CSV table of C-alpha atoms in Angstrom, one decimal:
chain,number,residue,atom,x,y,z
A,1191,MET,CA,6.1,-4.1,-38.1
A,1192,THR,CA,9.4,-2.2,-37.8
A,1193,ARG,CA,12.8,-3.6,-38.4
A,1194,TYR,CA,13.6,-3.5,-34.8
A,1195,SER,CA,10.6,-5.6,-33.9
A,1196,ALA,CA,11.3,-8.0,-36.7
A,1197,TYR,CA,14.9,-8.4,-35.5
A,1198,SER,CA,13.7,-8.9,-31.9
A,1199,PHE,CA,11.2,-11.5,-33.1
A,1200,ALA,CA,13.9,-13.5,-35.0
A,1201,GLN,CA,16.4,-13.1,-32.2
A,1202,SER,CA,13.9,-14.2,-29.6
A,1203,LEU,CA,13.2,-17.4,-31.6
A,1204,HIS,CA,16.9,-18.2,-32.0
A,1205,LEU,CA,17.6,-17.7,-28.3
A,1206,ARG,CA,14.6,-19.8,-27.3
A,1207,LEU,CA,15.5,-22.6,-29.7
A,1208,LEU,CA,19.2,-22.5,-28.6
A,1209,GLY,CA,18.2,-22.7,-25.0
A,1210,LEU,CA,15.8,-25.5,-25.6
A,1211,THR,CA,18.3,-27.7,-27.6
A,1212,LEU,CA,21.1,-26.9,-25.2
A,1213,GLY,CA,18.9,-27.7,-22.2
A,1214,ILE,CA,17.7,-31.0,-23.6
A,1215,ALA,CA,21.3,-32.1,-24.6
A,1216,LEU,CA,22.8,-31.1,-21.3
A,1217,LEU,CA,20.1,-32.9,-19.4
A,1218,PHE,CA,20.5,-36.1,-21.4
A,1219,PHE,CA,24.3,-36.2,-21.2
A,1220,LEU,CA,24.3,-35.1,-17.6
A,1221,VAL,CA,22.1,-38.1,-16.7
A,1222,ALA,CA,24.3,-40.4,-18.8
A,1223,GLY,CA,27.5,-39.0,-17.2
A,1224,VAL,CA,26.1,-39.5,-13.7
A,1225,MET,CA,25.2,-43.1,-14.5
A,1226,VAL,CA,28.7,-43.8,-15.9
A,1227,PHE,CA,30.4,-42.1,-13.0
A,1228,PHE,CA,28.5,-44.0,-10.3
A,1229,SER,CA,28.9,-47.3,-12.3
A,1230,GLN,CA,32.7,-46.6,-12.3
A,1231,LYS,CA,32.6,-45.8,-8.6
A,1232,ASP,CA,30.8,-49.0,-7.8
A,1233,ALA,CA,33.4,-51.0,-9.8
A,1234,ASP,CA,36.3,-49.3,-8.0
A,1235,GLU,CA,34.7,-50.0,-4.6
A,1236,LYS,CA,34.2,-53.7,-5.4
A,1237,SER,CA,37.8,-53.9,-6.6
A,1238,PHE,CA,39.1,-52.2,-3.4
A,1239,ILE,CA,37.1,-54.7,-1.2
A,1240,GLU,CA,38.4,-57.8,-3.1
A,1241,THR,CA,42.0,-56.5,-3.1
A,1242,GLY,CA,41.9,-55.6,0.6
A,1243,GLN,CA,40.6,-59.1,1.5
A,1244,GLN,CA,43.3,-60.7,-0.6
A,1245,ARG,CA,46.0,-58.6,1.1
A,1246,ALA,CA,44.7,-59.5,4.5
A,1247,GLU,CA,44.7,-63.2,3.6
A,1248,ALA,CA,48.3,-62.9,2.3
A,1249,VAL,CA,49.5,-61.3,5.6
A,1250,ALA,CA,47.7,-64.1,7.5
A,1251,ALA,CA,49.5,-66.8,5.4
A,1252,LEU,CA,52.8,-65.1,5.9
A,1253,VAL,CA,52.4,-65.0,9.7
A,1254,SER,CA,51.4,-68.7,9.9
A,1255,GLN,CA,54.7,-69.6,8.1
A,1256,SER,CA,57.1,-67.0,9.7
A,1257,ARG,CA,59.1,-67.5,12.8
A,1258,ASP,CA,59.5,-63.7,13.2
A,1259,SER,CA,57.7,-61.9,16.1
A,1260,LEU,CA,54.2,-60.6,15.5
A,1261,GLU,CA,55.4,-57.0,16.1
A,1262,ALA,CA,58.0,-57.4,13.4
A,1263,VAL,CA,55.5,-58.8,10.9
A,1264,ALA,CA,52.9,-56.0,11.8
A,1265,SER,CA,55.6,-53.4,11.4
A,1266,ALA,CA,56.7,-54.8,8.0
A,1267,ALA,CA,53.1,-55.0,6.8
A,1268,ALA,CA,52.4,-51.4,7.9
A,1269,THR,CA,55.3,-50.1,5.7
A,1270,GLN,CA,52.9,-50.0,2.7
A,1271,PRO,CA,51.5,-46.4,2.3
A,1272,ASP,CA,47.8,-47.3,2.5
A,1273,VAL,CA,48.1,-49.6,5.6
A,1274,LEU,CA,46.9,-47.6,8.6
A,1275,GLU,CA,46.8,-50.4,11.2
A,1276,VAL,CA,47.8,-54.1,11.6
A,1277,THR,CA,46.4,-55.9,14.7
A,1278,PHE,CA,46.7,-59.6,15.8
A,1279,HIS,CA,44.1,-60.9,18.1
A,1280,THR,CA,43.8,-64.1,20.1
A,1281,ALA,CA,40.8,-66.5,19.6
A,1282,ASN,CA,38.9,-64.6,22.3
A,1283,GLY,CA,39.5,-61.2,20.7
A,1284,LYS,CA,42.4,-59.9,22.8
A,1285,ALA,CA,45.0,-57.8,20.9
A,1286,ILE,CA,48.5,-59.3,21.2
A,1287,ALA,CA,50.3,-57.2,18.7
A,1288,ARG,CA,49.5,-54.0,16.9
A,1289,HIS,CA,51.2,-51.4,14.6
A,1290,VAL,CA,49.4,-48.2,13.8
A,1291,GLN,CA,50.3,-45.6,11.1
A,1292,PRO,CA,49.3,-42.0,11.5
A,1293,ASN,CA,46.3,-40.8,9.5
A,1294,PRO,CA,47.0,-37.0,9.2
A,1295,GLY,CA,44.4,-36.4,6.6
A,1296,ASN,CA,41.7,-38.3,8.4
A,1297,VAL,CA,41.0,-40.2,5.2
A,1298,PRO,CA,38.2,-42.8,5.1
A,1299,GLN,CA,39.3,-46.3,6.0
A,1300,ARG,CA,38.0,-49.9,5.9
A,1301,ALA,CA,38.9,-52.9,8.1
A,1302,PHE,CA,39.4,-56.4,6.8
A,1303,ARG,CA,39.4,-59.4,9.1
A,1304,VAL,CA,40.5,-63.0,8.4
A,1305,PRO,CA,41.1,-65.9,10.7
A,1306,ILE,CA,44.7,-66.8,11.3
A,1307,ARG,CA,46.7,-69.8,12.6
A,1308,TYR,CA,49.9,-68.6,14.2
A,1309,PHE,CA,53.2,-70.4,13.7
A,1310,SER,CA,52.8,-71.7,17.3
A,1311,GLY,CA,49.6,-73.5,16.2
A,1312,ASP,CA,47.2,-71.1,18.1
A,1313,GLU,CA,44.3,-69.7,16.3
A,1314,GLY,CA,43.3,-66.0,16.2
A,1315,MET,CA,42.2,-63.1,14.1
A,1316,LEU,CA,44.1,-60.6,11.9
A,1317,GLU,CA,42.6,-57.1,11.4
A,1318,LEU,CA,44.1,-55.1,8.5
A,1319,ARG,CA,42.8,-51.5,8.3
A,1320,LEU,CA,43.5,-49.8,4.9
A,1321,ALA,CA,43.0,-46.3,3.8
A,1322,HIS,CA,40.1,-46.0,1.3
A,1323,PRO,CA,41.6,-44.8,-2.0
A,1324,LYS,CA,40.4,-41.5,-3.2
A,1325,GLU,CA,38.3,-41.2,-6.3
A,1326,ALA,CA,40.4,-41.5,-9.4
A,1327,ALA,CA,41.8,-38.2,-10.3
A,1328,GLY,CA,40.7,-38.8,-13.9
A,1329,ALA,CA,37.1,-39.3,-13.0
A,1330,GLY,CA,36.4,-35.6,-14.0
A,1331,TRP,CA,37.1,-36.5,-17.6
A,1332,ILE,CA,33.7,-38.2,-17.6
A,1333,PHE,CA,31.9,-35.0,-17.0
A,1334,TRP,CA,34.0,-33.0,-19.4
A,1335,PHE,CA,33.5,-35.6,-22.1
A,1336,PHE,CA,29.7,-35.6,-21.7
A,1337,ALA,CA,29.6,-31.7,-21.4
A,1338,VAL,CA,31.5,-31.4,-24.7
A,1339,MET,CA,29.2,-34.0,-26.3
A,1340,ALA,CA,26.2,-32.1,-25.0
A,1341,ILE,CA,27.3,-28.8,-26.5
A,1342,LEU,CA,28.1,-30.5,-29.8
A,1343,CYS,CA,24.8,-32.3,-30.0
A,1344,ALA,CA,23.0,-29.1,-29.0
A,1345,GLY,CA,24.7,-27.2,-31.8
A,1346,ILE,CA,23.8,-29.9,-34.3
A,1347,LEU,CA,20.2,-30.0,-33.1
A,1348,PHE,CA,20.0,-26.2,-33.1
A,1349,LEU,CA,21.2,-26.0,-36.7
A,1350,PHE,CA,18.8,-28.6,-37.8
A,1351,LEU,CA,15.8,-27.0,-36.1
A,1352,ASN,CA,16.9,-23.6,-37.3
A,1353,ARG,CA,16.9,-24.7,-40.9
A,1354,MET,CA,13.6,-26.6,-40.5
A,1355,VAL,CA,11.6,-24.1,-38.4
A,1356,ILE,CA,13.2,-20.6,-37.8
A,1357,ILE,CA,14.3,-19.8,-41.4
A,1358,PRO,CA,10.8,-20.6,-42.9
A,1359,LEU,CA,9.1,-18.5,-40.2
A,1360,GLU,CA,11.6,-15.6,-40.9
A,1361,LYS,CA,10.7,-15.7,-44.6
A,1362,LEU,CA,7.0,-15.6,-43.9
A,1363,GLN,CA,7.5,-12.8,-41.4
A,1364,GLN,CA,9.6,-10.8,-43.9
A,1365,GLN,CA,6.9,-11.1,-46.6
A,1366,ALA,CA,4.2,-10.1,-44.2
A,1367,ARG,CA,6.2,-7.1,-43.0
A,1368,GLU,CA,6.9,-5.9,-46.6
A,1369,LEU,CA,3.2,-6.2,-47.5
A,1370,GLY,CA,2.2,-4.4,-44.3
A,1371,ASP,CA,4.7,-1.5,-45.0
A,1372,GLU,CA,3.9,-1.0,-48.7
A,1373,ARG,CA,0.1,-1.3,-48.8
A,1374,ALA,CA,-2.5,0.8,-47.1
A,1375,LEU,CA,-5.3,-0.7,-45.0
A,1376,ASP,CA,-7.9,0.2,-47.6
A,1377,ALA,CA,-7.7,-3.4,-48.9
A,1378,PRO,CA,-7.0,-6.8,-47.3
A,1379,ILE,CA,-3.3,-7.8,-47.0
A,1380,ILE,CA,-2.7,-11.0,-49.0
A,1381,LEU,CA,0.5,-13.0,-48.5
A,1382,LYS,CA,2.0,-15.0,-51.3
A,1383,VAL,CA,4.4,-17.8,-50.3
A,1384,LYS,CA,6.2,-20.3,-52.5
A,1385,GLY,CA,7.6,-23.7,-51.5
A,1386,TYR,CA,7.1,-25.2,-48.1
A,1387,PRO,CA,3.6,-26.6,-48.1
A,1388,GLN,CA,3.3,-25.9,-44.3
A,1389,LEU,CA,4.0,-22.2,-45.0
A,1390,ARG,CA,1.6,-22.0,-47.9
A,1391,GLU,CA,-1.1,-23.5,-45.6
A,1392,LEU,CA,-0.2,-21.0,-42.9
A,1393,ALA,CA,-0.3,-18.1,-45.5
A,1394,ASP,CA,-3.8,-19.2,-46.6
A,1395,ILE,CA,-5.0,-19.1,-43.0
A,1396,LEU,CA,-3.5,-15.6,-42.5
A,1397,ASN,CA,-5.1,-14.4,-45.7
A,1398,SER,CA,-8.5,-15.6,-44.7
A,1399,MET,CA,-8.1,-13.9,-41.4
A,1400,SER,CA,-7.0,-10.7,-43.1
A,1401,ARG,CA,-10.1,-10.6,-45.3
A,1402,ARG,CA,-12.4,-11.1,-42.3
A,1403,VAL,CA,-10.5,-8.5,-40.3
A,1404,PHE,CA,-10.8,-6.0,-43.2
A,1405,ASP,CA,-14.6,-6.6,-43.5
A,1406,VAL,CA,-15.1,-6.2,-39.8
A,1407,LYS,CA,-12.9,-3.0,-39.9
A,1408,GLN,CA,-15.1,-1.6,-42.7
A,1409,GLN,CA,-18.3,-2.3,-40.7
A,1410,MET,CA,-16.8,-0.8,-37.6
A,1411,GLU,CA,-15.7,2.4,-39.4
A,1412,ASP,CA,-19.2,2.9,-40.8
A,1413,LYS,CA,-20.7,2.5,-37.4
A,1414,VAL,CA,-18.1,4.8,-35.8
A,1415,ASN,CA,-18.8,7.5,-38.4
A,1416,HIS,CA,-22.6,7.3,-37.7
A,1417,ALA,CA,-21.9,7.3,-34.0
A,1418,ASN,CA,-19.6,10.3,-34.3
A,1419,ALA,CA,-22.2,12.3,-36.2
A,1420,ALA,CA,-24.8,11.5,-33.6
A,1421,LEU,CA,-22.3,12.2,-30.8
A,1422,VAL,CA,-21.4,15.6,-32.2
A,1423,SER,CA,-25.1,16.5,-32.3
A,1424,THR,CA,-25.7,15.1,-28.8
A,1425,VAL,CA,-22.6,16.9,-27.4
A,1426,GLY,CA,-23.9,20.2,-28.8
A,1427,GLN,CA,-27.2,19.7,-27.1
A,1428,LEU,CA,-25.6,18.6,-23.8
A,1429,GLN,CA,-23.3,21.7,-23.8
A,1430,SER,CA,-26.2,24.0,-24.3
A,1431,ARG,CA,-28.2,22.2,-21.6
A,1432,SER,CA,-25.1,22.2,-19.4
A,1433,ALA,CA,-24.7,25.9,-19.7
A,1434,GLU,CA,-28.4,26.5,-18.9
A,1435,LEU,CA,-28.1,24.1,-15.9
A,1436,ARG,CA,-24.9,25.9,-14.7
A,1437,ASP,CA,-26.7,29.2,-14.8
A,1438,ARG,CA,-29.7,27.9,-13.1
A,1439,THR,CA,-27.5,26.2,-10.4
A,1440,GLN,CA,-25.7,29.5,-9.7
A,1441,GLU,CA,-29.0,31.3,-9.4
A,1442,LEU,CA,-30.3,28.6,-7.1
A,1443,GLU,CA,-27.2,28.8,-5.0
A,1444,ILE,CA,-27.5,32.6,-4.7
A,1445,ALA,CA,-31.2,32.2,-3.8
A,1446,LEU,CA,-30.4,29.5,-1.2
A,1447,GLU,CA,-27.7,31.6,0.3
A,1448,ALA,CA,-30.0,34.6,0.5
A,1449,ILE,CA,-32.7,32.4,2.1
A,1450,ARG,CA,-30.2,31.0,4.6
A,1451,ARG,CA,-29.1,34.5,5.5
A,1452,MET,CA,-32.7,35.6,5.9
A,1453,ALA,CA,-33.5,32.6,8.0
A,1454,THR,CA,-30.6,33.2,10.4
A,1455,THR,CA,-30.1,37.0,10.2
A,1456,ASP,CA,-32.1,39.9,11.7
A,1457,SER,CA,-33.3,42.0,8.8
A,1458,LEU,CA,-32.9,45.3,10.7
A,1459,THR,CA,-29.5,45.1,12.5
A,1460,GLY,CA,-27.8,42.5,10.3
A,1461,VAL,CA,-26.8,40.3,13.3
A,1462,HIS,CA,-28.0,36.8,13.9
A,1463,ASN,CA,-31.6,36.2,14.9
A,1464,ARG,CA,-33.3,34.2,17.7
A,1465,ARG,CA,-33.5,31.0,15.5
A,1466,TYR,CA,-29.7,31.0,14.9
A,1467,PHE,CA,-29.1,31.8,18.6
A,1468,ASP,CA,-31.2,28.8,19.7
A,1469,GLU,CA,-29.4,26.4,17.3
A,1470,ARG,CA,-25.9,27.5,18.5
A,1471,LEU,CA,-27.0,27.4,22.1
A,1472,GLY,CA,-27.9,23.7,21.7
A,1473,ASP,CA,-24.5,23.1,20.1
A,1474,ALA,CA,-22.7,24.9,22.9
A,1475,LEU,CA,-24.5,22.8,25.5
A,1476,ALA,CA,-23.5,19.6,23.7
A,1477,ARG,CA,-19.8,20.7,23.7
A,1478,LEU,CA,-20.1,21.6,27.4
A,1479,GLN,CA,-21.2,18.1,28.1
A,1480,ARG,CA,-18.1,16.7,26.4
A,1481,SER,CA,-15.4,19.2,27.3
A,1482,GLN,CA,-16.6,20.5,30.8
A,1483,LEU,CA,-15.4,24.0,29.8
A,1484,PRO,CA,-17.2,27.0,31.3
A,1485,LEU,CA,-20.1,28.7,29.5
A,1486,SER,CA,-21.4,32.3,29.9
A,1487,ILE,CA,-24.5,33.8,28.6
A,1488,ILE,CA,-25.0,37.6,28.4
A,1489,LEU,CA,-28.5,39.1,28.0
A,1490,PHE,CA,-29.1,42.9,27.7
A,1491,ASP,CA,-31.6,45.4,26.5
A,1492,ILE,CA,-31.8,49.2,26.1
A,1493,ASP,CA,-32.9,51.1,29.1
A,1494,LYS,CA,-36.3,52.9,28.5
A,1495,PHE,CA,-36.3,52.0,24.9
A,1496,LYS,CA,-40.1,52.4,24.8
A,1497,HIS,CA,-39.6,56.0,25.8
A,1498,ILE,CA,-37.4,56.6,22.7
A,1499,ASN,CA,-40.1,55.1,20.4
A,1500,ASP,CA,-42.9,57.1,22.0
A,1501,THR,CA,-41.1,60.5,22.0
A,1502,LEU,CA,-39.0,60.3,18.8
A,1503,GLY,CA,-40.9,57.6,16.8
A,1504,HIS,CA,-40.1,54.0,15.8
A,1505,ALA,CA,-37.7,55.3,13.1
A,1506,ALA,CA,-35.5,56.7,15.8
A,1507,GLY,CA,-35.7,53.4,17.7
A,1508,ASP,CA,-34.6,51.5,14.6
A,1509,VAL,CA,-31.6,53.8,14.1
A,1510,VAL,CA,-30.6,53.2,17.7
A,1511,LEU,CA,-30.8,49.4,17.3
A,1512,GLU,CA,-28.8,49.5,14.1
A,1513,HIS,CA,-26.0,51.6,15.5
A,1514,LEU,CA,-26.0,49.6,18.8
A,1515,ALA,CA,-25.7,46.3,16.9
A,1516,ARG,CA,-22.7,47.6,14.8
A,1517,LEU,CA,-21.0,49.1,17.9
A,1518,ILE,CA,-21.3,45.9,19.9
A,1519,LYS,CA,-20.5,43.5,17.0
A,1520,ALA,CA,-17.2,45.3,16.4
A,1521,ARG,CA,-16.1,44.6,20.1
A,1522,THR,CA,-16.9,40.9,20.3
A,1523,ARG,CA,-14.7,37.9,19.7
A,1524,ALA,CA,-15.0,35.8,16.5
A,1525,SER,CA,-15.9,32.7,18.6
A,1526,ASP,CA,-18.8,34.5,20.4
A,1527,VAL,CA,-22.3,34.2,19.1
A,1528,PHE,CA,-24.1,37.6,19.1
A,1529,ALA,CA,-27.8,37.8,18.2
A,1530,ARG,CA,-30.9,40.0,18.5
A,1531,LEU,CA,-33.6,38.0,20.3
A,1532,GLY,CA,-36.4,40.4,19.6
A,1533,GLY,CA,-37.3,44.1,20.2
A,1534,ASP,CA,-34.4,45.8,22.0
A,1535,GLU,CA,-33.2,42.5,23.6
A,1536,PHE,CA,-29.7,41.1,22.6
A,1537,ALA,CA,-27.7,38.1,23.8
A,1538,PHE,CA,-24.2,36.6,23.7
A,1539,ILE,CA,-23.1,32.9,23.8
A,1540,MET,CA,-19.5,32.8,25.2
A,1541,GLU,CA,-17.9,29.4,25.3
A,1542,ASP,CA,-14.8,28.7,27.4
A,1543,THR,CA,-15.4,32.0,29.3
A,1544,ASN,CA,-15.5,32.3,33.1
A,1545,LEU,CA,-17.6,34.7,35.1
A,1546,GLN,CA,-14.9,37.4,35.5
A,1547,GLU,CA,-14.2,37.5,31.7
A,1548,ALA,CA,-17.9,37.7,30.9
A,1549,GLN,CA,-18.4,40.5,33.5
A,1550,LYS,CA,-15.4,42.4,32.0
A,1551,LEU,CA,-17.0,42.2,28.6
A,1552,GLY,CA,-20.3,43.5,30.0
A,1553,ASN,CA,-18.6,46.5,31.7
A,1554,ASP,CA,-16.8,47.2,28.4
A,1555,LEU,CA,-20.1,47.3,26.6
A,1556,LEU,CA,-21.6,49.7,29.1
A,1557,THR,CA,-18.6,52.0,28.7
A,1558,SER,CA,-18.7,51.9,24.9
A,1559,VAL,CA,-22.4,52.6,24.7
A,1560,ARG,CA,-22.2,55.5,27.1
A,1561,ALA,CA,-19.4,57.1,25.1
A,1562,TYR,CA,-21.1,56.6,21.7
A,1563,GLN,CA,-23.2,59.5,20.4
A,1564,PHE,CA,-26.6,58.2,19.2
A,1565,THR,CA,-28.3,60.9,17.1
A,1566,TYR,CA,-31.5,61.1,15.0
A,1567,ASP,CA,-32.7,64.0,13.0
A,1568,GLY,CA,-30.1,66.2,14.6
A,1569,ARG,CA,-31.1,65.2,18.1
A,1570,SER,CA,-28.8,63.4,20.6
A,1571,ILE,CA,-30.3,60.3,22.1
A,1572,PRO,CA,-28.8,59.1,25.5
A,1573,VAL,CA,-28.6,55.3,25.5
A,1574,THR,CA,-27.7,52.9,28.4
A,1575,LEU,CA,-27.9,49.2,28.9
A,1576,SER,CA,-29.0,46.8,31.6
A,1577,ILE,CA,-27.0,43.6,31.4
A,1578,GLY,CA,-27.6,40.2,33.0
A,1579,ILE,CA,-24.9,37.4,32.9
A,1580,ALA,CA,-25.4,33.7,33.8
A,1581,HIS,CA,-22.3,31.5,34.1
A,1582,PHE,CA,-22.2,27.7,34.2
A,1583,ASP,CA,-19.3,25.4,35.1
A,1584,HIS,CA,-21.5,22.3,34.6
A,1585,PRO,CA,-24.1,21.7,31.9
A,1586,PRO,CA,-27.6,22.8,32.9
A,1587,ARG,CA,-30.5,20.4,32.6
A,1588,ASP,CA,-32.0,22.2,29.6
A,1589,GLU,CA,-32.0,25.4,27.7
A,1590,GLU,CA,-35.1,26.7,29.6
A,1591,ILE,CA,-33.0,27.0,32.7
A,1592,ILE,CA,-30.5,29.2,30.8
A,1593,TYR,CA,-33.1,31.6,29.6
A,1594,LYS,CA,-34.8,31.8,33.0
A,1595,VAL,CA,-31.7,32.5,35.1
A,1596,THR,CA,-30.2,34.9,32.5
A,1597,ASP,CA,-33.5,36.8,32.4
A,1598,ASP,CA,-33.5,36.9,36.3
A,1599,ALA,CA,-30.0,38.4,36.2
A,1600,LEU,CA,-31.2,41.0,33.7
A,1601,TYR,CA,-34.3,41.8,35.8
A,1602,ASP,CA,-32.0,42.3,38.9
A,1603,ALA,CA,-29.9,44.8,36.8
A,1604,LYS,CA,-33.1,46.8,36.0
A,1605,ARG,CA,-34.4,46.6,39.5
A,1606,GLY,CA,-31.1,47.8,40.8
A,1607,GLY,CA,-31.3,51.1,38.8
A,1608,ARG,CA,-30.4,50.1,35.2
A,1609,ASN,CA,-27.2,51.0,33.4
A,1610,GLN,CA,-25.3,48.2,35.2
A,1611,VAL,CA,-24.1,44.6,35.0
A,1612,VAL,CA,-25.4,41.9,37.2
A,1613,ALA,CA,-23.6,38.5,36.9
A,1614,TYR,CA,-24.2,35.2,38.7
A,1615,SER,CA,-22.9,31.6,38.6
A,1616,PHE,CA,-25.5,28.8,38.6
A,1617,ASP,CA,-25.5,25.0,39.0
A,1618,ALA,CA,-27.1,22.5,36.7
A,1619,ASN,CA,-30.5,23.0,38.3
A,1620,GLY,CA,-30.4,26.8,38.0
A,1621,ASN,CA,-29.6,27.5,41.6
A,1622,ARG,CA,-27.5,30.6,42.2
A,1623,LEU,CA,-24.0,29.8,43.6
């Protein structure tokens, strides 16, 4: 334990003890002061009522013996500073004389009524209204007295408890701190306390706990050492296995990526294959259902491709397919899906594309293919395309309709003389618009 923590511990005990003693003393003397204050207030109120009644009776006696007018008597009685109103009433309650003093402070007041016999012999009633006296200015001394007494008693109680409780605890803490600072934890910490039987008993309890903690600590250290040795061996094995697993995982990822590419890529041309095209076509139709954006499909093949294979050989046909795929792929948008469906047949999926835009792309492809020099073994190979385009503003019923109408458009391009683009719009049932 550091000096700072020891100081904080002692300071905290002193503050708590001081707060406790001061709170108890203040509460006790506050209750006593309140009781004394209200007792004094009740006595003053009772005295005020008795004095007011006596004054009213004195004025009534004066009126019954005086020949002066009632107004003069009322005015004379109202000269006293606490008299606010003097009123004489007949036996039936009618006011026959009254004198009222102003009440600028709107102070509390109290009325005293006594029967009266006027000098004339008639009976009536006297009402004397007096200002209620303010609480005695010196009533505050009660609170000050009890507050001072509370502070004095709290101080005495604090000093007593400090000597009986705090100081012994500080001594015990000081000894425990010194032992803890000077001795290593290779042996139990033993406290030696003289005097104060309660402290000796507390020291014995702490020493017993220290021995038990030391024994447990030794057992835990032995177990930790054994566990560390086993853990080091296990970690080495895990690191070796982890490295092997990481290498195997990388090999597997590479193999899976290769399989994925093989499953969705045409091995000859390097573009997507029929399987990938069918999957993306299904996705495009689902989006068309949600967004209602136009969809265009382009289907084309090479004119008289069989003649190229028959005259120049299949190797020449493969070269034409490879060059054609690279040429067309370089001129398509990133959002378009370009795939080889089989043989010399290729197709496009063009989302959010109207008929005019699809037809423009078809014409651009025709122009690019005508201008490209296809050669094999030093011989030039003329290549042209027949292109069929199907456009849909609304989703067709199924994919079969798309393949059928696009193939029909391609067939019309071939029947019309090849080397051209034929484009149609269709409704959901495959009817030409």
